[in-house]
Amino acid sequence: MKRLSLLLSSAFAAAFVATNALATETINGPVEKQPINITAIIMFFVFVAGTLALTYWAARRTRSTSDFYTAGGGITGFQNGVAIAGDYMSAASFLGISGMVFGTGLDGLFYAAGFTIGWPLILFMIAERLRNLGRFTFSDITSYRLEQTRIRSLSAFGALSVVLFYLVAQMVGAGKLIQLLFGLDYAYAVLLVGVLMMLYVTFGGMLATTWVQITKAILLLAGCTVMVLLSLYHFGFDPGALIQSAVDHHPRGVEMLKPSKALSDPLNAISLGLALMCGAAGLPHILMRFFTVPDAVAARKSVFYATGFIAYFYILTITIGLAAVTIIGMDPSYFDAAGKLLGGGNMAAVHLAKAVGGNAFLGFISAVAFATILAVVSGLALAGASAVSHDLYANVIMKGKATGAQEMRVSRIATFAIGIIGIILGLAFENQNIAFMVGLAFGVAASVNFPVLFLSIFWKNLTTRGAFIGGFLGLVSAITFVVLGPTVWVALLHHEKPIFPYEQYALFSMTIAFVSIWFFSITDKSARAAQDKAGYAEQFIRSETGLGAAAASDH
Amino acid sequence: MQPAYAKIAADPRFTELVAKRNRFAILLSVIVLIGFTAFMYLGVGAPDVFAAHVGSETAWTWGLVAGVAILAFAFIMTGIYTVRANGEFDKLTKTIVQEATK
């Protein structure tokens, strides 16, 4: 009986991580409120006090727009590498992947490899070019030689959609997670996350956002390292013994060493891989990190360090999942009467913290998991605020004539507005299944932001018309495929069969975007098109050499 | 086009830099993609090999070894590119830009 329900919960865990392309902080369905965990709350408030002090320090150094958007371009390659890794090491990468290994087996390894392998490609293809061409937002690059009004509006809209979808998923996930870990009310949790996010970003700008992310990344890596060491102690520090014991005690037995059926459809797998790789290169809060370093040298170093930390993090996470199979799986006190893991399939790592380190360590890991959400939403809010103030206000509405002070004011108002919207939607969606929103965020990033950005850097014959129509079609198709696909049409609207059969749709929406950008560019014979193409030569030299980029960061 | 940009555009060393760097970046990308595809193929195409033990005395399987290897491989590849781009390529870039903006 216990085996059967374990299998069921592992199927749930697999489905959960699969729908949430980049393992979100989302915990779906109703959760049980836990007894209040005092240690966890104290540790969390220590973190909050520390980050607020940090924000105060950062606020005194945040004066110009360049300080606000990019920390004045003064973040080092190493610091930025840690921050990028932090943006990637989300609470649910941590909880989701370890839970997947615990429940299903080595499927988690394929996700880990997929998340990591995009980074070398981002480095080889776009990292230094982003730094050389961009200033505050990725729309600076897409509209470098194309018409400002249309292309900035499109890119800002793409950025804001990604931010909003992702933010709602994070808010709901935060509320659920806090109910589970701290025993606090959902509404308090959402309010707390929203208010802290507004404080960090409004006062401390990019400098505070980056350091909050760095602090959290270090805490998370340190916490995971300690958890792995404490777990290895149970196996006489022999990883082989840990693996053997996991196989012996796993509900799937030796089958856990193989990929499960969920991964066997090649079209779904390719499509998921594309969404992960190209989506990451279209997420505005990740892209803006490349503008915080002084030059291309530091941009490359950032990716190098980030890849190292991300790879290390996944090795830890998978080990945690394997250790939990024995240590948690064999202890009936972590299961309810029906044989279900307390708190759901994603709680394996949290239970393991308690099992190997006691209540204090459980408190620490819970606080770190919450801090993780806080750091990610702050980055999102800043990316959204930049899209409003720098792209829409300063460049589209004011046509570049806004003063720095005006732009800063708008960015702060925008941050505040995004915080309020996040809180309201977070409260409104409490009992909804919002897993599809993360899929949507990645889909829009991969099908709108990425194609326009990629082709504006590499393709001379891209025109304003092509980018605008193609980007728009990418947006429409991504949203349509999500709504008509298994995640919304079947899971949310309870229809029997999806109209669009694939859960992973990026392959299709990206093809539509790329093909239509190409088609509407090559058939564009307007005067604007000639101007767009003529601008490429200069952009190309700046993109390859960085000439002209240094001046921009000294603003 | 501003004069400095025009000078760089006409500089044969710039063309050479771009060609060399692109060749290197594409070569490394292909290696990374082959490595990743091989890993996925091992898991999905040959699950029995994936789950087989590396030796009779150890619990480590080919899949686990390959998994750790692919993560380390991603890190090493970024290192290789960063070293060459920050050294050789950037030295050449600096020379070209300095001469053009003199």
PDB file of C-alpha atoms in Angstrom, chain A residues 133 138 141-146 151 449-460 462 467 517 536 539:
ATOM      1  CA  LEU A 133      25.438  46.211 -27.274  1.00  0.00           C
ATOM      2  CA  PHE A 138      17.647  43.896 -23.703  1.00  0.00           C
ATOM      3  CA  ILE A 141      19.802  45.705 -28.257  1.00  0.00           C
ATOM      4  CA  THR A 142      16.691  44.769 -30.235  1.00  0.00           C
ATOM      5  CA  SER A 143      16.015  48.441 -31.018  1.00  0.00           C
ATOM      6  CA  TYR A 144      19.665  49.331 -31.619  1.00  0.00           C
ATOM      7  CA  ARG A 145      19.164  49.791 -35.365  1.00  0.00           C
ATOM      8  CA  LEU A 146      15.459  49.035 -35.731  1.00  0.00           C
ATOM      9  CA  ILE A 151      10.466  47.318 -31.422  1.00  0.00           C
ATOM     10  CA  ASN A 449      12.215  37.794 -26.801  1.00  0.00           C
ATOM     11  CA  PHE A 450      14.798  35.268 -27.908  1.00  0.00           C
ATOM     12  CA  PRO A 451      14.119  35.196 -31.710  1.00  0.00           C
ATOM     13  CA  VAL A 452      14.015  38.987 -32.001  1.00  0.00           C
ATOM     14  CA  LEU A 453      17.130  39.383 -29.835  1.00  0.00           C
ATOM     15  CA  PHE A 454      19.069  36.623 -31.593  1.00  0.00           C
ATOM     16  CA  LEU A 455      18.274  37.803 -35.118  1.00  0.00           C
ATOM     17  CA  SER A 456      18.871  41.462 -34.290  1.00  0.00           C
ATOM     18  CA  ILE A 457      22.402  40.515 -33.239  1.00  0.00           C
ATOM     19  CA  PHE A 458      23.224  38.065 -36.021  1.00  0.00           C
ATOM     20  CA  TRP A 459      21.088  38.732 -39.077  1.00  0.00           C
ATOM     21  CA  LYS A 460      21.887  41.754 -41.187  1.00  0.00           C
ATOM     22  CA  LEU A 462      16.319  41.791 -40.181  1.00  0.00           C
ATOM     23  CA  ALA A 467      10.797  41.641 -36.109  1.00  0.00           C
ATOM     24  CA  ILE A 517      10.438  37.146 -38.896  1.00  0.00           C
ATOM     25  CA  TYR A 536      23.949  46.675 -39.123  1.00  0.00           C
ATOM     26  CA  GLN A 539      26.212  47.545 -34.763  1.00  0.00           C
TER      27      GLN A 539
END
